[in-house]
Tab-separated table of C-alpha atoms in Angstrom:
chain	number	residue	atom	x	y	z
A	1	MET	CA	-108.179	-57.583	-182.005
A	2	ILE	CA	-107.535	-56.129	-177.930
A	3	ILE	CA	-104.919	-57.617	-176.012
A	4	CYS	CA	-104.745	-56.054	-172.635
A	5	GLY	CA	-101.815	-56.607	-170.227
A	6	ALA	CA	-104.046	-57.215	-167.332
A	7	LEU	CA	-106.211	-60.110	-168.757
A	8	LEU	CA	-103.908	-63.002	-167.684
A	9	PRO	CA	-104.216	-66.075	-166.318
A	10	PRO	CA	-104.054	-66.273	-162.418
A	11	ARG	CA	-100.647	-67.921	-161.640
A	12	LYS	CA	-97.468	-66.842	-159.712
A	13	LEU	CA	-94.622	-67.479	-162.103
A	14	SER	CA	-92.774	-70.030	-159.959
A	15	THR	CA	-95.767	-72.345	-161.053
A	16	MET	CA	-95.443	-71.386	-165.126
A	17	SER	CA	-93.731	-73.613	-167.706
A	18	VAL	CA	-92.004	-72.139	-170.527
A	19	ASN	CA	-94.775	-71.149	-172.806
A	20	LYS	CA	-96.486	-70.038	-169.875
A	21	LEU	CA	-93.846	-67.606	-169.600
A	22	ALA	CA	-93.495	-66.425	-173.444
A	23	ALA	CA	-97.128	-65.739	-173.230
A	24	VAL	CA	-96.729	-64.008	-170.422
A	25	ALA	CA	-94.166	-62.123	-171.818
A	26	VAL	CA	-96.046	-60.718	-174.821
A	27	LEU	CA	-99.425	-60.216	-173.445
A	28	SER	CA	-97.070	-58.136	-170.444
A	29	SER	CA	-96.408	-55.497	-173.361
A	30	PHE	CA	-99.585	-54.717	-173.710
A	31	PRO	CA	-100.996	-52.988	-170.367
A	32	LEU	CA	-104.448	-52.003	-169.378
A	33	SER	CA	-103.072	-48.398	-169.378
A	34	SER	CA	-102.736	-48.909	-173.513
A	35	CYS	CA	-105.661	-51.262	-173.977
A	36	SER	CA	-108.782	-51.439	-174.123
A	37	THR	CA	-110.320	-49.130	-177.239
A	38	PRO	CA	-109.084	-46.071	-178.635
A	39	ASP	CA	-108.773	-43.441	-176.026
A	40	SER	CA	-111.891	-41.520	-177.694
A	41	GLU	CA	-113.793	-44.514	-177.008
A	42	HIS	CA	-112.591	-44.559	-173.324
A	43	ASP	CA	-115.321	-43.837	-170.297
A	44	ALA	CA	-115.007	-40.646	-169.462
A	45	SER	CA	-115.480	-41.558	-165.472
A	46	VAL	CA	-112.090	-43.469	-165.890
A	47	GLU	CA	-109.288	-41.326	-164.902
A	48	TYR	CA	-105.783	-41.957	-166.119
A	49	LEU	CA	-102.819	-41.227	-163.810
A	50	VAL	CA	-99.604	-41.847	-163.089
A	51	PRO	CA	-97.111	-41.612	-160.098
A	52	GLU	CA	-95.189	-38.481	-159.395
A	53	ILE	CA	-92.162	-39.049	-157.743
A	54	VAL	CA	-91.650	-36.792	-154.369
A	55	SER	CA	-88.773	-38.690	-152.669
A	56	THR	CA	-86.485	-42.276	-152.638
A	57	HIS	CA	-86.363	-44.203	-149.956
A	58	PRO	CA	-84.018	-47.302	-149.281
A	59	PHE	CA	-85.719	-50.359	-149.061
A	60	ASP	CA	-84.372	-53.883	-148.249
A	61	GLU	CA	-83.348	-55.422	-151.953
A	62	THR	CA	-83.926	-59.277	-150.165
A	63	SER	CA	-87.671	-58.430	-149.690
A	64	PHE	CA	-89.757	-60.269	-152.069
A	65	THR	CA	-93.003	-57.946	-151.278
A	66	GLN	CA	-96.317	-58.715	-150.818
A	67	GLY	CA	-97.796	-56.603	-148.965
A	68	LEU	CA	-97.178	-52.774	-147.239
A	69	GLU	CA	-99.025	-50.700	-144.698
A	70	VAL	CA	-98.337	-47.675	-143.222
A	71	ASP	CA	-98.810	-48.251	-139.025
A	72	GLY	CA	-97.716	-44.767	-137.351
A	73	ASP	CA	-93.789	-43.826	-138.021
A	74	GLU	CA	-92.981	-47.744	-139.153
A	75	LEU	CA	-94.144	-49.135	-142.469
A	76	ILE	CA	-95.179	-53.609	-141.488
A	77	ILE	CA	-94.194	-55.535	-144.702
A	78	GLY	CA	-94.849	-58.996	-145.532
A	79	THR	CA	-92.829	-61.330	-147.806
A	80	GLY	CA	-93.181	-64.206	-150.033
A	81	GLN	CA	-90.753	-67.683	-150.904
A	82	TYR	CA	-91.291	-70.831	-149.354
A	83	GLY	CA	-88.053	-70.659	-146.453
A	84	THR	CA	-87.921	-67.084	-146.804
A	85	SER	CA	-91.486	-65.597	-145.722
A	86	ARG	CA	-91.468	-63.420	-142.977
A	87	ILE	CA	-93.175	-60.419	-141.717
A	88	TYR	CA	-91.462	-57.228	-140.115
A	89	ARG	CA	-91.723	-53.936	-139.427
A	90	SER	CA	-89.624	-51.003	-140.242
A	91	THR	CA	-88.918	-47.036	-140.633
A	92	VAL	CA	-89.104	-45.694	-143.938
A	93	ASP	CA	-85.459	-45.664	-143.819
A	94	GLY	CA	-84.864	-48.888	-143.503
A	95	GLN	CA	-84.465	-49.658	-139.710
A	96	GLU	CA	-86.204	-53.296	-138.589
A	97	SER	CA	-87.401	-53.612	-135.114
A	98	VAL	CA	-89.747	-56.535	-135.228
A	99	SER	CA	-89.405	-59.519	-137.669
A	100	GLN	CA	-91.315	-62.794	-137.346
A	101	SER	CA	-90.720	-65.747	-140.094
A	102	LEU	CA	-93.278	-68.182	-141.450
A	103	ASP	CA	-92.534	-72.221	-141.495
A	104	ARG	CA	-90.943	-73.137	-144.650
A	105	GLU	CA	-93.956	-74.864	-146.142
A	106	PHE	CA	-95.767	-71.069	-146.327
A	107	PHE	CA	-95.100	-68.753	-149.360
A	108	GLY	CA	-96.655	-65.513	-147.311
A	109	GLU	CA	-98.523	-63.115	-149.250
A	110	GLY	CA	-100.650	-60.222	-148.545
A	111	ILE	CA	-101.354	-58.315	-145.424
A	112	THR	CA	-103.349	-55.791	-143.603
A	113	ARG	CA	-103.727	-53.965	-140.588
A	114	PHE	CA	-107.729	-54.522	-138.659
A	115	ASN	CA	-107.850	-52.453	-135.465
A	116	ASP	CA	-104.955	-54.198	-133.302
A	117	VAL	CA	-104.279	-57.670	-134.977
A	118	VAL	CA	-102.663	-57.958	-138.073
A	119	TRP	CA	-103.914	-60.668	-141.124
A	120	GLN	CA	-101.254	-62.390	-143.345
A	121	LEU	CA	-102.243	-64.722	-146.355
A	122	THR	CA	-100.541	-67.528	-147.718
A	123	TRP	CA	-99.950	-68.355	-151.707
A	124	ASN	CA	-101.641	-71.892	-151.847
A	125	GLU	CA	-101.830	-73.530	-148.284
A	126	GLY	CA	-104.688	-71.821	-147.596
A	127	VAL	CA	-103.563	-70.667	-144.316
A	128	ALA	CA	-104.362	-66.534	-143.118
A	129	PHE	CA	-102.098	-65.419	-140.008
A	130	LYS	CA	-103.549	-63.602	-137.167
A	131	ARG	CA	-100.734	-61.216	-135.543
A	132	ASN	CA	-100.668	-59.576	-132.468
A	133	ALA	CA	-100.350	-55.573	-134.402
A	134	THR	CA	-97.437	-54.803	-132.098
A	135	THR	CA	-95.201	-57.266	-131.787
A	136	LEU	CA	-96.453	-59.221	-134.833
A	137	ASP	CA	-96.839	-62.792	-133.110
A	138	GLU	CA	-99.081	-65.343	-133.803
A	139	LEU	CA	-102.594	-65.194	-132.216
A	140	ASP	CA	-104.718	-67.463	-134.184
A	141	ARG	CA	-104.483	-69.159	-137.953
A	142	VAL	CA	-107.305	-69.888	-139.787
A	143	SER	CA	-108.236	-71.793	-143.337
A	144	TYR	CA	-110.094	-70.374	-146.337
A	145	GLU	CA	-110.557	-71.653	-149.865
A	146	GLY	CA	-108.223	-71.172	-152.868
A	147	GLU	CA	-104.910	-69.082	-153.241
A	148	GLY	CA	-103.887	-66.027	-151.184
A	149	TRP	CA	-103.080	-62.704	-152.983
A	150	GLY	CA	-103.781	-59.611	-151.642
A	151	ILE	CA	-105.566	-58.124	-148.708
A	152	CYS	CA	-106.789	-55.121	-147.194
A	153	SER	CA	-109.381	-53.579	-144.755
A	154	THR	CA	-111.656	-51.075	-143.949
A	155	GLN	CA	-113.319	-50.572	-140.796
A	156	ASP	CA	-115.902	-53.208	-141.008
A	157	ALA	CA	-114.727	-55.512	-144.055
A	158	LEU	CA	-111.666	-57.019	-145.434
A	159	TYR	CA	-110.858	-57.448	-149.057
A	160	THR	CA	-108.907	-60.181	-150.751
A	161	THR	CA	-107.747	-61.589	-153.966
A	162	ASP	CA	-106.715	-64.641	-155.678
A	163	GLY	CA	-105.453	-63.635	-158.886
A	164	SER	CA	-108.654	-63.497	-160.745
A	165	SER	CA	-111.133	-60.530	-161.100
A	166	THR	CA	-112.393	-61.310	-158.484
A	167	ILE	CA	-112.736	-59.427	-154.800
A	168	THR	CA	-113.794	-61.463	-151.662
A	169	VAL	CA	-115.384	-59.466	-148.808
A	170	ARG	CA	-114.727	-60.879	-145.689
A	171	ASP	CA	-115.449	-60.675	-141.886
A	172	PRO	CA	-112.977	-58.918	-139.902
A	173	GLU	CA	-113.325	-60.877	-136.930
A	174	THR	CA	-113.935	-64.560	-138.667
A	175	PHE	CA	-112.162	-64.096	-142.060
A	176	GLU	CA	-115.464	-65.683	-143.381
A	177	ALA	CA	-116.351	-64.559	-147.147
A	178	THR	CA	-119.550	-62.320	-146.734
A	179	ASP	CA	-119.281	-61.157	-150.687
A	180	THR	CA	-117.991	-60.747	-153.753
A	181	ILE	CA	-116.854	-58.215	-156.078
A	182	ASN	CA	-116.483	-58.734	-159.887
A	183	VAL	CA	-113.875	-56.052	-160.936
A	184	THR	CA	-114.420	-54.479	-164.507
A	185	LEU	CA	-112.757	-52.320	-166.786
A	186	GLU	CA	-115.103	-50.487	-168.888
A	187	GLY	CA	-116.979	-53.935	-168.952
A	188	THR	CA	-114.309	-55.922	-169.164
A	189	PRO	CA	-112.917	-58.479	-166.182
A	190	VAL	CA	-109.846	-57.484	-164.955
A	191	GLU	CA	-107.678	-60.366	-164.005
A	192	SER	CA	-104.726	-61.049	-161.864
A	193	LEU	CA	-106.208	-58.460	-159.121
A	194	ASN	CA	-102.827	-58.362	-155.988
A	195	GLU	CA	-101.559	-56.270	-153.778
A	196	LEU	CA	-104.485	-54.403	-152.010
A	197	GLU	CA	-104.688	-51.281	-150.587
A	198	CYS	CA	-108.313	-49.600	-149.022
A	199	VAL	CA	-108.396	-45.787	-148.858
A	200	ASP	CA	-111.287	-43.184	-148.551
A	201	GLY	CA	-113.776	-45.786	-149.973
A	202	SER	CA	-111.903	-47.130	-153.343
A	203	ILE	CA	-109.583	-50.203	-153.665
A	204	TYR	CA	-106.442	-49.757	-155.057
A	205	ALA	CA	-104.753	-53.195	-156.717
A	206	ASN	CA	-101.682	-53.932	-158.293
A	207	ILE	CA	-101.796	-55.917	-161.695
A	208	PHE	CA	-99.993	-59.267	-161.227
A	209	LEU	CA	-96.899	-58.652	-163.544
A	210	ASP	CA	-98.139	-55.366	-165.329
A	211	THR	CA	-97.129	-51.893	-163.993
A	212	ASP	CA	-100.758	-50.976	-163.740
A	213	ILE	CA	-101.914	-49.839	-160.933
A	214	VAL	CA	-106.500	-49.668	-160.713
A	215	ARG	CA	-108.754	-47.718	-158.574
A	216	ILE	CA	-111.925	-49.961	-157.898
A	217	ASN	CA	-115.079	-48.912	-156.548
A	218	PRO	CA	-116.159	-51.636	-154.065
A	219	ASP	CA	-119.905	-50.926	-154.357
A	220	SER	CA	-119.781	-51.554	-157.966
A	221	GLY	CA	-116.428	-53.271	-158.896
A	222	THR	CA	-116.119	-50.993	-161.718
A	223	ILE	CA	-112.481	-49.553	-162.187
A	224	THR	CA	-112.586	-45.727	-161.652
A	225	ALA	CA	-108.582	-45.059	-162.376
A	226	VAL	CA	-106.022	-46.596	-164.088
A	227	ILE	CA	-102.436	-45.656	-163.004
A	228	ASP	CA	-99.676	-46.285	-165.672
A	229	ALA	CA	-96.130	-46.401	-163.075
A	230	SER	CA	-94.461	-47.701	-166.048
A	231	ASN	CA	-92.002	-44.811	-164.901
A	232	LEU	CA	-91.184	-45.544	-161.720
A	233	PRO	CA	-87.431	-47.189	-161.884
A	234	ASN	CA	-87.353	-50.560	-161.482
A	235	ASN	CA	-83.540	-50.536	-159.762
A	236	ALA	CA	-83.818	-54.415	-158.972
A	237	LEU	CA	-82.054	-57.448	-159.971
A	238	PRO	CA	-82.859	-58.834	-163.521
A	239	ASP	CA	-85.653	-61.652	-162.746
A	240	ALA	CA	-88.854	-62.236	-163.851
A	241	ASN	CA	-90.368	-62.618	-160.441
A	242	ASN	CA	-88.918	-58.414	-159.582
A	243	VAL	CA	-91.867	-56.660	-160.406
A	244	LEU	CA	-93.783	-53.884	-158.702
A	245	ASN	CA	-95.916	-54.799	-156.299
A	246	GLY	CA	-96.899	-53.282	-152.876
A	247	ILE	CA	-99.012	-49.697	-152.255
A	248	ALA	CA	-99.266	-48.597	-149.168
A	249	HIS	CA	-101.573	-45.158	-148.671
A	250	ILE	CA	-99.897	-42.285	-146.089
A	251	PRO	CA	-102.748	-41.641	-143.827
A	252	ASP	CA	-104.115	-37.597	-143.609
A	253	THR	CA	-102.218	-36.988	-146.906
A	254	ASP	CA	-102.547	-37.747	-151.074
A	255	ARG	CA	-99.665	-39.598	-151.162
A	256	PHE	CA	-98.647	-43.326	-151.598
A	257	TYR	CA	-95.836	-45.133	-151.061
A	258	LEU	CA	-94.729	-47.932	-153.874
A	259	THR	CA	-91.776	-50.507	-154.193
A	260	GLY	CA	-91.692	-54.034	-155.343
A	261	LYS	CA	-90.504	-57.480	-155.211
A	262	ARG	CA	-86.684	-57.196	-154.227
A	263	TRP	CA	-86.846	-53.307	-154.919
A	264	PRO	CA	-83.909	-51.605	-153.246
A	265	ASP	CA	-86.295	-48.470	-153.316
A	266	LEU	CA	-89.483	-47.181	-151.687
A	267	TYR	CA	-90.877	-44.189	-153.581
A	268	GLU	CA	-92.862	-41.470	-152.300
A	269	VAL	CA	-95.433	-40.918	-154.814
A	270	LYS	CA	-98.831	-38.925	-155.446
A	271	PHE	CA	-100.889	-39.668	-158.394
A	272	VAL	CA	-101.324	-37.231	-160.807
A	273	PRO	CA	-103.213	-36.977	-164.375
A	274	ALA	CA	-101.500	-38.494	-167.109
A	275	GLY	CA	-99.882	-36.607	-169.917
């Protein structure tokens, strides 16, 4: 029997019953990096990597991190939870410059910068905020169907997740859906795709409630790398919600920033072969 922690039902913890939480606890002990088929049967085209920590920076331990972007010399961070969701700018060492709060009825989700605007998703409200990239002031809001989880952008498209194994391709100006991508690992759909980062023709995705990150070919939907990030210290206060979440590529380098929900640390890493 194959059990894989990534094939989880796409639901946020705050909506789960006790029984569902128990099931998640069992399934989450089987990460993508140790599931699917025996090593001898793995697709040779899939890389298995781990993050190597280059440096560690202080991070706001109150931030329920849902989106993370590098923008020049600053980070843009989007956070969740009803009543405390916001989007803000900060230096890598934690000095905030701009912050915009969401109204209490919105649960903030992923963020991405596209040209001179930032798009910010909401979880259950079906609303995406279009913001001025510098001030983070709201410019517009648009409606969309389904849940909002993660988002990233290329020069000509937005990519969003809803907690399933499907990535939706969207028009970067209107937010209208234009296509879908079905994500698979060795032929098996991978559920619970969450926070995204578009980098050099690939899409990196956190797996909700897992310490694995996957790298996806957006043309085929196939996973080309599984990154086992279980070696990153999770120094957040004990809470089932305080999981790895937040991927930001550092431009013109082979390095990334990784963090989590209410994590007090931001890790600068590079991905190296496992083992």
